[in-house]
Amino acid sequence: MQPLLQLIHRHKSGEDVGIYSVCSAHPWVLESAIRFAKQRNTSVLIEATSNQVNQFGGYTGMLPSDFREMVWHIADQLAFPRERVWLGGDHLGPNAWQNRCADEVMQLSETLIYDYVAAGFRKIHLDCSMSCADDPIPLSDEVVASRAARLCQVAERSWQDHGGEAPVYVIGTEVPVPGGAKESMDGLQVTSPEAAKATLSIHENKWQEHGLAHVWPRVIALVVQPGVEFDHHNVEHYHPEKAKALSQFIESVPHIVYEAHSTDYQALKAYRQLVRDHFAILKVGPALTFALREGLFALDKLDREWNGERDAAHLHATLEQIMNEQPERWRPYYKGSAHQQYIDRQYSLSDRIRYYWAEPEVETAVAKLLDNLRRNPVPISMLSQYLPEQAEAVKVGDLENDPKAWVMDKVRGVLLQYAQACESQSQGVMA
């Protein structure tokens, strides 16, 4: 049985187990996730989004096969078995091309889906919830479901053409904006059980109409809104009582759990409550690169104070310059005064800085930063000021005394909360 199907079967059988999905394309984040899985003797689910990775390269410049090779290369370097790296595609559908007409967008989406499955991605989020240029707003559930079924047909064809494990699917129309809310979170509503039931019913009917009835048992999750979200500087935390009816509804639905998006920045208690309440797939992305940014900014401060402004790498200033020179990737999200935009660029929870780490000038600054701190190591007293948890771990020998290791440990701290919520109490859920 496909590993994710096994996991869902365990959850539906009464175990409070789940899985977290690492939604990032940053090599350090992926390395942290794979190292962490190796330490805990688990598998790891890694997902690329349609705007990150697509047939035109996305904002990472990677095709689906390129992303797979990058992940596998990291796994090989860490002696981590490839079969324990599970690849998923997030928001696969019109997301990256919403400003075009629906006919063109669906053709592009078909190529996208085919390429993802051909590259070995086996967890496929069919997201057709957004309107295209010539569509009404919002789309009806019937149109969304029909388009999703059409893309499922393409995924099945790609699987038949290329072999391997059968894909599993995630569906849903109440999908949070990738990377956090653009506007205020006022009025955030938990999905009603009636809406969830209608979405499942309409999708199952469309699967049957498209000759996919035999595939429906491989639909493992429905994306709903459990009442969690974040914007630039605030987090809407999970309140189990508000999602009680929604949680109870899915208990009677065979082989399907909920997938929760935008779970970044919740507390450990909330993650455990979410898994208990059948939000058994937890997506995390910006929180990981936010932790990465915190770590690198701490290194930047250490470098400037310890090595002096003249010889420092000036990573923070380099990023600010590049983001101002190339504003198209953050400007749609950050509004207000020039000062507010500066604050958002540097510290927003949606972390649009993540789009800029691969810029050559930024990569050069990161490399110089690491080189500076390795050639002239900072004393533990200074490390304690800016990275106190990592300083303590270095003191007792639990963490390598190396600047890259300190940053990756920040990322590991985010992963640890998810793992503690998703794994069984006795052993790793994916061992």
Short mmCIF file of C-alpha atoms in Angstrom, two decimals:
data_model
loop_
_atom_site.label_atom_id
_atom_site.label_comp_id
_atom_site.label_asym_id
_atom_site.label_seq_id
_atom_site.Cartn_x
_atom_site.Cartn_y
_atom_site.Cartn_z
CA MET A 1 0.00 0.00 0.00
CA GLN A 2 1.20 3.53 -0.78
CA PRO A 3 2.86 4.92 2.40
CA LEU A 4 0.52 7.89 2.71
CA LEU A 5 -2.48 5.58 2.33
CA GLN A 6 -1.08 3.50 5.18
CA LEU A 7 -0.76 6.60 7.33
CA ILE A 8 -4.31 7.72 6.60
CA HIS A 9 -5.56 4.20 7.36
CA ARG A 10 -3.85 4.34 10.76
CA HIS A 11 -5.43 7.69 11.53
CA LYS A 12 -8.87 6.57 10.40
CA SER A 13 -8.44 3.49 12.61
CA GLY A 14 -8.22 5.69 15.68
CA GLU A 15 -4.54 6.60 16.10
CA ASP A 16 -3.80 10.27 16.73
CA VAL A 17 -1.08 10.32 14.09
CA GLY A 18 -0.49 12.65 11.19
CA ILE A 19 2.17 14.03 8.93
CA TYR A 20 3.67 17.45 8.38
CA SER A 21 4.54 18.63 4.90
CA VAL A 22 7.66 20.73 4.29
CA CYS A 23 6.70 23.30 1.66
CA SER A 24 9.97 24.98 0.77
CA ALA A 25 12.55 25.06 -1.99
CA HIS A 26 15.44 26.44 0.06
CA PRO A 27 18.31 23.90 0.12
CA TRP A 28 19.15 24.58 3.79
CA VAL A 29 15.52 24.02 4.81
CA LEU A 30 15.39 20.79 2.82
CA GLU A 31 18.69 19.64 4.28
CA SER A 32 17.40 20.42 7.77
CA ALA A 33 14.22 18.44 7.12
CA ILE A 34 16.06 15.41 5.79
CA ARG A 35 18.65 15.47 8.59
CA PHE A 36 15.82 15.71 11.09
CA ALA A 37 13.99 12.75 9.54
CA LYS A 38 17.18 10.72 9.64
CA GLN A 39 17.73 11.55 13.32
CA ARG A 40 14.17 10.48 14.18
CA ASN A 41 14.14 7.45 11.86
CA THR A 42 11.14 8.70 9.91
CA SER A 43 10.28 9.50 6.32
CA VAL A 44 9.85 13.09 5.20
CA LEU A 45 7.18 14.69 3.01
CA ILE A 46 8.48 17.57 0.89
CA GLU A 47 6.24 19.61 -1.41
CA ALA A 48 6.85 22.12 -4.16
CA THR A 49 4.20 24.66 -5.11
CA SER A 50 3.10 25.52 -8.62
CA ASN A 51 4.52 29.04 -8.46
CA GLN A 52 7.87 27.77 -7.12
CA VAL A 53 8.34 24.92 -9.58
CA ASN A 54 6.60 24.45 -12.92
CA GLN A 55 7.24 23.75 -16.61
CA PHE A 56 8.62 27.28 -17.01
CA GLY A 57 10.83 27.10 -13.93
CA GLY A 58 8.68 29.09 -11.49
CA TYR A 59 10.38 31.59 -9.22
CA THR A 60 13.07 29.02 -8.34
CA GLY A 61 14.00 28.39 -11.97
CA MET A 62 13.37 24.67 -11.44
CA LEU A 63 11.31 22.18 -13.40
CA PRO A 64 9.65 19.39 -11.36
CA SER A 65 12.46 17.01 -12.34
CA ASP A 66 15.06 19.60 -11.23
CA PHE A 67 13.40 19.91 -7.83
CA ARG A 68 13.36 16.12 -7.45
CA GLU A 69 17.05 15.90 -8.34
CA MET A 70 17.94 18.64 -5.86
CA VAL A 71 16.08 16.84 -3.07
CA TRP A 72 17.56 13.47 -3.97
CA HIS A 73 21.06 14.96 -4.14
CA ILE A 74 20.67 16.26 -0.59
CA ALA A 75 19.31 12.89 0.54
CA ASP A 76 22.21 11.05 -1.12
CA GLN A 77 24.76 13.33 0.55
CA LEU A 78 23.19 12.55 3.92
CA ALA A 79 22.95 8.80 3.18
CA PHE A 80 19.18 9.00 3.54
CA PRO A 81 17.18 6.48 1.44
CA ARG A 82 15.38 8.08 -1.48
CA GLU A 83 12.33 5.89 -0.89
CA ARG A 84 11.83 7.65 2.44
CA VAL A 85 11.60 11.02 0.72
CA TRP A 86 7.99 11.55 -0.33
CA LEU A 87 7.41 14.28 -2.90
CA GLY A 88 4.21 16.28 -3.23
CA GLY A 89 2.89 19.05 -5.44
CA ASP A 90 0.94 21.87 -3.79
CA HIS A 91 -1.68 24.15 -5.40
CA LEU A 92 -1.31 22.37 -8.73
CA GLY A 93 -3.70 23.95 -11.22
CA PRO A 94 -4.37 27.51 -12.41
CA ASN A 95 -2.61 29.21 -9.48
CA ALA A 96 0.41 30.51 -11.41
CA TRP A 97 -1.54 31.77 -14.44
CA GLN A 98 -4.78 33.23 -13.08
CA ASN A 99 -4.50 36.34 -15.27
CA ARG A 100 -5.03 34.25 -18.42
CA CYS A 101 -8.20 32.77 -19.95
CA ALA A 102 -9.48 29.48 -18.56
CA ASP A 103 -8.93 27.37 -21.70
CA GLU A 104 -5.26 28.35 -21.89
CA VAL A 105 -4.80 27.99 -18.15
CA MET A 106 -6.23 24.49 -18.06
CA GLN A 107 -3.91 23.40 -20.86
CA LEU A 108 -0.98 24.80 -18.91
CA SER A 109 -2.27 23.07 -15.79
CA GLU A 110 -2.46 19.74 -17.60
CA THR A 111 1.21 20.02 -18.57
CA LEU A 112 2.06 21.01 -15.00
CA ILE A 113 0.29 17.98 -13.53
CA TYR A 114 1.74 15.59 -16.09
CA ASP A 115 5.28 16.80 -15.44
CA TYR A 116 4.95 16.59 -11.65
CA VAL A 117 3.72 12.98 -11.74
CA ALA A 118 6.30 12.07 -14.39
CA ALA A 119 9.02 13.39 -12.08
CA GLY A 120 7.91 11.12 -9.24
CA PHE A 121 5.67 13.40 -7.20
CA ARG A 122 3.02 11.17 -5.67
CA LYS A 123 0.98 13.47 -3.41
CA ILE A 124 -0.93 15.76 -5.73
CA HIS A 125 -3.03 18.71 -4.54
CA LEU A 126 -5.55 19.40 -7.29
CA ASP A 127 -6.36 23.05 -6.70
CA CYS A 128 -8.74 24.57 -9.23
CA SER A 129 -10.44 26.89 -6.78
CA MET A 130 -9.23 30.19 -8.24
CA SER A 131 -10.95 32.08 -11.06
CA CYS A 132 -9.15 32.73 -14.33
CA ALA A 133 -9.36 35.96 -16.34
CA ASP A 134 -12.64 35.08 -18.06
CA ASP A 135 -14.24 33.26 -15.12
CA PRO A 136 -16.92 34.47 -12.72
CA ILE A 137 -15.83 35.18 -9.14
CA PRO A 138 -16.19 32.94 -7.24
CA LEU A 139 -16.29 29.72 -9.23
CA SER A 140 -19.05 27.24 -8.49
CA ASP A 141 -18.15 23.98 -6.76
CA GLU A 142 -19.25 22.15 -9.91
CA VAL A 143 -16.72 23.96 -12.10
CA VAL A 144 -13.94 23.54 -9.54
CA ALA A 145 -14.64 19.83 -9.18
CA SER A 146 -14.94 19.27 -12.93
CA ARG A 147 -11.57 20.93 -13.55
CA ALA A 148 -9.97 18.96 -10.73
CA ALA A 149 -11.30 15.70 -12.21
CA ARG A 150 -9.89 16.68 -15.60
CA LEU A 151 -6.46 17.21 -14.03
CA CYS A 152 -6.77 13.93 -12.14
CA GLN A 153 -7.22 12.17 -15.47
CA VAL A 154 -3.95 13.70 -16.65
CA ALA A 155 -2.16 12.65 -13.46
CA GLU A 156 -3.40 9.08 -13.89
CA ARG A 157 -2.21 9.05 -17.51
CA SER A 158 1.22 10.30 -16.49
CA TRP A 159 1.44 7.62 -13.80
CA GLN A 160 0.49 4.92 -16.31
CA ASP A 161 3.12 6.25 -18.70
CA HIS A 162 5.92 6.37 -16.13
CA GLY A 163 5.11 3.71 -13.53
CA GLY A 164 5.93 3.71 -9.84
CA GLU A 165 3.55 4.03 -6.92
CA ALA A 166 0.06 5.28 -7.64
CA PRO A 167 -0.51 8.96 -6.85
CA VAL A 168 -2.73 10.05 -3.99
CA TYR A 169 -4.80 13.21 -4.19
CA VAL A 170 -5.84 16.17 -2.09
CA ILE A 171 -8.88 18.19 -3.13
CA GLY A 172 -10.72 21.20 -1.74
CA THR A 173 -12.06 24.61 -2.59
CA GLU A 174 -11.58 26.53 0.66
CA VAL A 175 -7.87 27.01 0.13
CA PRO A 176 -5.94 29.74 2.00
CA VAL A 177 -3.74 32.01 -0.07
CA PRO A 178 -0.31 30.37 -0.51
CA GLY A 179 2.14 31.96 1.91
CA GLY A 180 -0.33 33.65 4.24
CA ALA A 181 -3.23 36.07 4.05
CA LYS A 182 -2.83 39.18 1.90
CA GLU A 183 -5.41 41.20 3.78
CA SER A 184 -6.83 41.39 7.30
CA MET A 185 -7.88 38.13 8.93
CA ASP A 186 -11.06 39.71 10.29
CA GLY A 187 -14.02 37.49 9.61
CA LEU A 188 -12.03 34.28 9.20
CA GLN A 189 -14.60 31.49 9.15
CA VAL A 190 -14.16 27.81 9.92
CA THR A 191 -15.49 25.63 7.11
CA SER A 192 -18.96 24.32 7.92
CA PRO A 193 -19.64 20.57 7.90
CA GLU A 194 -22.32 21.22 5.27
CA ALA A 195 -19.77 22.86 2.96
CA ALA A 196 -17.29 20.03 3.46
CA LYS A 197 -19.96 17.43 2.75
CA ALA A 198 -21.09 19.24 -0.40
CA THR A 199 -17.51 19.58 -1.67
CA LEU A 200 -16.83 15.87 -1.21
CA SER A 201 -20.12 14.87 -2.81
CA ILE A 202 -19.65 17.08 -5.86
CA HIS A 203 -16.06 15.95 -6.36
CA GLU A 204 -16.95 12.27 -6.04
CA ASN A 205 -19.71 12.73 -8.64
CA LYS A 206 -17.29 14.44 -11.02
CA TRP A 207 -14.78 11.64 -10.52
CA GLN A 208 -17.47 9.18 -11.57
CA GLU A 209 -18.47 11.29 -14.57
CA HIS A 210 -14.84 11.37 -15.73
CA GLY A 211 -14.39 7.61 -15.36
CA LEU A 212 -12.35 7.95 -12.18
CA ALA A 213 -14.52 6.06 -9.70
CA HIS A 214 -11.71 3.54 -9.18
CA VAL A 215 -9.35 6.42 -8.29
CA TRP A 216 -11.60 7.98 -5.63
CA PRO A 217 -10.24 5.73 -2.82
CA ARG A 218 -6.86 7.41 -3.44
CA VAL A 219 -8.30 10.82 -2.56
CA ILE A 220 -6.83 11.07 0.95
CA ALA A 221 -7.59 14.60 2.09
CA LEU A 222 -9.86 17.60 1.79
CA VAL A 223 -8.50 21.12 2.27
CA VAL A 224 -10.71 23.10 4.60
CA GLN A 225 -10.32 26.12 6.86
CA PRO A 226 -9.95 24.98 10.49
CA GLY A 227 -9.63 28.56 11.72
CA VAL A 228 -5.86 29.02 11.45
CA GLU A 229 -4.12 31.71 9.45
CA PHE A 230 -1.42 34.35 9.64
CA ASP A 231 -0.84 37.69 7.99
CA HIS A 232 2.23 39.90 8.07
CA HIS A 233 2.49 40.28 11.85
CA ASN A 234 -0.39 38.38 13.45
CA VAL A 235 -1.46 34.79 13.88
CA GLU A 236 -4.98 33.39 14.17
CA HIS A 237 -4.61 30.48 16.58
CA TYR A 238 -6.56 27.24 16.53
CA HIS A 239 -9.66 27.01 18.71
CA PRO A 240 -10.87 23.38 18.80
CA GLU A 241 -14.37 24.27 19.93
CA LYS A 242 -14.95 26.26 16.73
CA ALA A 243 -14.01 23.28 14.55
CA LYS A 244 -15.77 20.59 16.61
CA ALA A 245 -18.62 19.98 14.16
CA LEU A 246 -16.24 19.94 11.21
CA SER A 247 -14.00 17.48 13.02
CA GLN A 248 -16.89 15.16 13.85
CA PHE A 249 -18.18 15.14 10.28
CA ILE A 250 -15.02 13.66 8.72
CA GLU A 251 -15.07 10.72 11.15
CA SER A 252 -17.85 9.12 9.09
CA VAL A 253 -16.06 9.58 5.74
CA PRO A 254 -13.92 6.62 4.67
CA HIS A 255 -10.24 7.07 3.72
CA ILE A 256 -10.29 10.89 3.91
CA VAL A 257 -8.84 13.30 6.48
CA TYR A 258 -8.41 17.05 6.42
CA GLU A 259 -5.36 18.89 5.18
CA ALA A 260 -4.66 22.16 7.00
CA HIS A 261 -2.81 24.93 5.19
CA SER A 262 -1.23 28.02 6.77
CA THR A 263 -0.54 26.21 10.05
CA ASP A 264 2.73 28.12 10.45
CA TYR A 265 3.40 29.82 13.81
CA GLN A 266 0.87 27.84 15.87
CA ALA A 267 1.84 26.46 19.28
CA LEU A 268 2.70 22.79 19.88
CA LYS A 269 -0.57 22.34 21.76
CA ALA A 270 -2.48 23.56 18.71
CA TYR A 271 -0.68 21.15 16.40
CA ARG A 272 -1.56 18.25 18.67
CA GLN A 273 -5.18 19.39 18.80
CA LEU A 274 -5.32 19.73 15.02
CA VAL A 275 -4.04 16.17 14.48
CA ARG A 276 -6.47 14.86 17.11
CA ASP A 277 -9.31 16.65 15.32
CA HIS A 278 -8.46 14.91 12.01
CA PHE A 279 -6.46 17.71 10.41
CA ALA A 280 -3.91 14.99 9.92
CA ILE A 281 -1.84 16.70 7.22
CA LEU A 282 -0.22 19.93 8.41
CA LYS A 283 1.43 22.21 5.86
CA VAL A 284 4.39 24.36 6.92
CA GLY A 285 6.42 26.68 4.71
CA PRO A 286 7.00 30.35 5.60
CA ALA A 287 7.72 29.50 9.25
CA LEU A 288 10.72 27.47 8.11
CA THR A 289 12.26 30.21 5.97
CA PHE A 290 11.30 32.77 8.65
CA ALA A 291 13.45 30.79 11.11
CA LEU A 292 16.18 30.57 8.48
CA ARG A 293 16.04 34.35 8.02
CA GLU A 294 16.18 34.92 11.78
CA GLY A 295 19.29 32.79 11.98
CA LEU A 296 21.02 34.45 9.04
CA PHE A 297 20.16 37.94 10.29
CA ALA A 298 21.66 36.97 13.66
CA LEU A 299 24.83 35.86 11.87
CA ASP A 300 24.85 39.16 9.96
CA LYS A 301 24.73 41.10 13.23
CA LEU A 302 27.49 38.95 14.74
CA ASP A 303 29.64 39.40 11.65
CA ARG A 304 29.28 43.19 11.64
CA GLU A 305 30.05 43.52 15.36
CA TRP A 306 32.82 40.92 15.55
CA ASN A 307 34.57 41.41 12.21
CA GLY A 308 33.79 45.10 11.74
CA GLU A 309 31.69 46.94 9.19
CA ARG A 310 34.52 47.20 6.67
CA ASP A 311 35.06 43.44 6.35
CA ALA A 312 31.51 42.23 7.05
CA ALA A 313 29.36 40.50 4.43
CA HIS A 314 26.40 42.87 4.94
CA LEU A 315 23.77 40.26 4.10
CA HIS A 316 20.87 42.28 5.52
CA ALA A 317 21.77 45.35 3.46
CA THR A 318 22.29 43.25 0.34
CA LEU A 319 18.84 41.74 0.65
CA GLU A 320 17.24 45.13 1.14
CA GLN A 321 18.99 46.46 -1.96
CA ILE A 322 17.97 43.50 -4.13
CA MET A 323 14.36 43.61 -2.92
CA ASN A 324 14.16 47.30 -3.78
CA GLU A 325 15.71 46.70 -7.19
CA GLN A 326 13.32 43.80 -7.88
CA PRO A 327 10.08 44.71 -6.08
CA GLU A 328 7.67 42.73 -8.24
CA ARG A 329 7.78 39.68 -5.93
CA TRP A 330 6.87 41.54 -2.73
CA ARG A 331 5.00 44.66 -3.82
CA PRO A 332 1.63 42.89 -4.39
CA TYR A 333 1.66 41.92 -0.70
CA TYR A 334 3.19 44.82 1.22
CA LYS A 335 1.27 48.10 1.33
CA GLY A 336 1.36 51.27 3.42
CA SER A 337 4.13 53.78 4.00
CA ALA A 338 7.73 53.33 2.92
CA HIS A 339 8.68 52.50 6.52
CA GLN A 340 5.87 49.94 6.83
CA GLN A 341 6.97 48.30 3.60
CA TYR A 342 10.51 48.12 4.96
CA ILE A 343 9.30 46.44 8.15
CA ASP A 344 7.20 44.00 6.15
CA ARG A 345 10.03 43.18 3.75
CA GLN A 346 12.32 42.27 6.62
CA TYR A 347 10.00 40.78 9.23
CA SER A 348 6.64 39.77 7.76
CA LEU A 349 5.45 36.32 8.81
CA SER A 350 4.63 35.64 5.16
CA ASP A 351 8.39 35.95 4.59
CA ARG A 352 8.54 37.13 0.99
CA ILE A 353 12.33 37.32 1.47
CA ARG A 354 12.24 33.63 0.59
CA TYR A 355 11.91 34.60 -3.08
CA TYR A 356 15.34 36.27 -3.04
CA TRP A 357 17.76 33.80 -1.45
CA ALA A 358 18.79 32.39 -4.84
CA GLU A 359 19.82 35.81 -6.22
CA PRO A 360 23.58 35.67 -7.01
CA GLU A 361 24.44 38.72 -4.91
CA VAL A 362 22.58 37.26 -1.94
CA GLU A 363 24.23 33.86 -2.30
CA THR A 364 27.61 35.60 -2.44
CA ALA A 365 26.82 37.54 0.74
CA VAL A 366 25.75 34.34 2.55
CA ALA A 367 28.95 32.58 1.48
CA LYS A 368 31.11 35.49 2.68
CA LEU A 369 29.16 35.62 5.95
CA LEU A 370 29.88 31.96 6.67
CA ASP A 371 33.52 32.35 5.64
CA ASN A 372 34.00 35.36 7.91
CA LEU A 373 32.56 33.58 10.94
CA ARG A 374 34.49 30.38 10.27
CA ARG A 375 37.84 32.13 9.78
CA ASN A 376 37.33 34.27 12.88
CA PRO A 377 34.94 32.38 15.20
CA VAL A 378 32.80 34.45 17.53
CA PRO A 379 33.08 33.87 21.29
CA ILE A 380 30.27 32.02 23.03
CA SER A 381 29.35 35.22 24.88
CA MET A 382 28.36 36.91 21.61
CA LEU A 383 26.65 33.82 20.22
CA SER A 384 24.57 33.71 23.38
CA GLN A 385 23.39 37.28 22.76
CA TYR A 386 21.93 36.62 19.31
CA LEU A 387 21.33 32.84 19.22
CA PRO A 388 20.93 31.86 22.89
CA GLU A 389 19.37 28.43 22.34
CA GLN A 390 22.07 27.47 19.88
CA ALA A 391 24.76 28.77 22.24
CA GLU A 392 23.48 26.48 25.00
CA ALA A 393 23.45 23.51 22.61
CA VAL A 394 27.03 24.28 21.57
CA LYS A 395 28.11 24.50 25.21
CA VAL A 396 26.89 20.99 26.02
CA GLY A 397 28.09 19.49 22.76
CA ASP A 398 24.67 18.89 21.21
CA LEU A 399 25.30 21.25 18.30
CA GLU A 400 28.29 21.73 16.03
CA ASN A 401 30.12 25.00 16.59
CA ASP A 402 29.57 26.19 13.03
CA PRO A 403 27.46 29.11 11.74
CA LYS A 404 25.52 27.09 9.19
CA ALA A 405 24.68 24.50 11.85
CA TRP A 406 23.31 27.26 14.09
CA VAL A 407 20.94 28.47 11.37
CA MET A 408 19.79 24.98 10.48
CA ASP A 409 19.11 24.32 14.15
CA LYS A 410 16.67 27.25 14.08
CA VAL A 411 14.80 25.48 11.28
CA ARG A 412 14.97 22.21 13.19
CA GLY A 413 13.18 23.88 16.10
CA VAL A 414 10.15 24.52 13.88
CA LEU A 415 10.18 20.96 12.55
CA LEU A 416 10.40 19.54 16.07
CA GLN A 417 7.04 20.99 17.08
CA TYR A 418 5.35 19.47 14.06
CA ALA A 419 7.02 16.10 14.60
CA GLN A 420 5.99 15.98 18.25
CA ALA A 421 2.39 16.57 17.21
CA CYS A 422 2.32 14.16 14.27
CA GLU A 423 4.28 11.17 15.51
CA SER A 424 2.90 8.45 17.70
CA GLN A 425 4.02 8.57 21.32
CA SER A 426 5.99 5.34 21.09
CA GLN A 427 7.79 5.70 17.76
CA GLY A 428 8.06 7.74 14.57
CA VAL A 429 4.80 7.56 12.66
CA MET A 430 6.63 7.03 9.37
CA ALA A 431 9.43 4.77 10.51
#
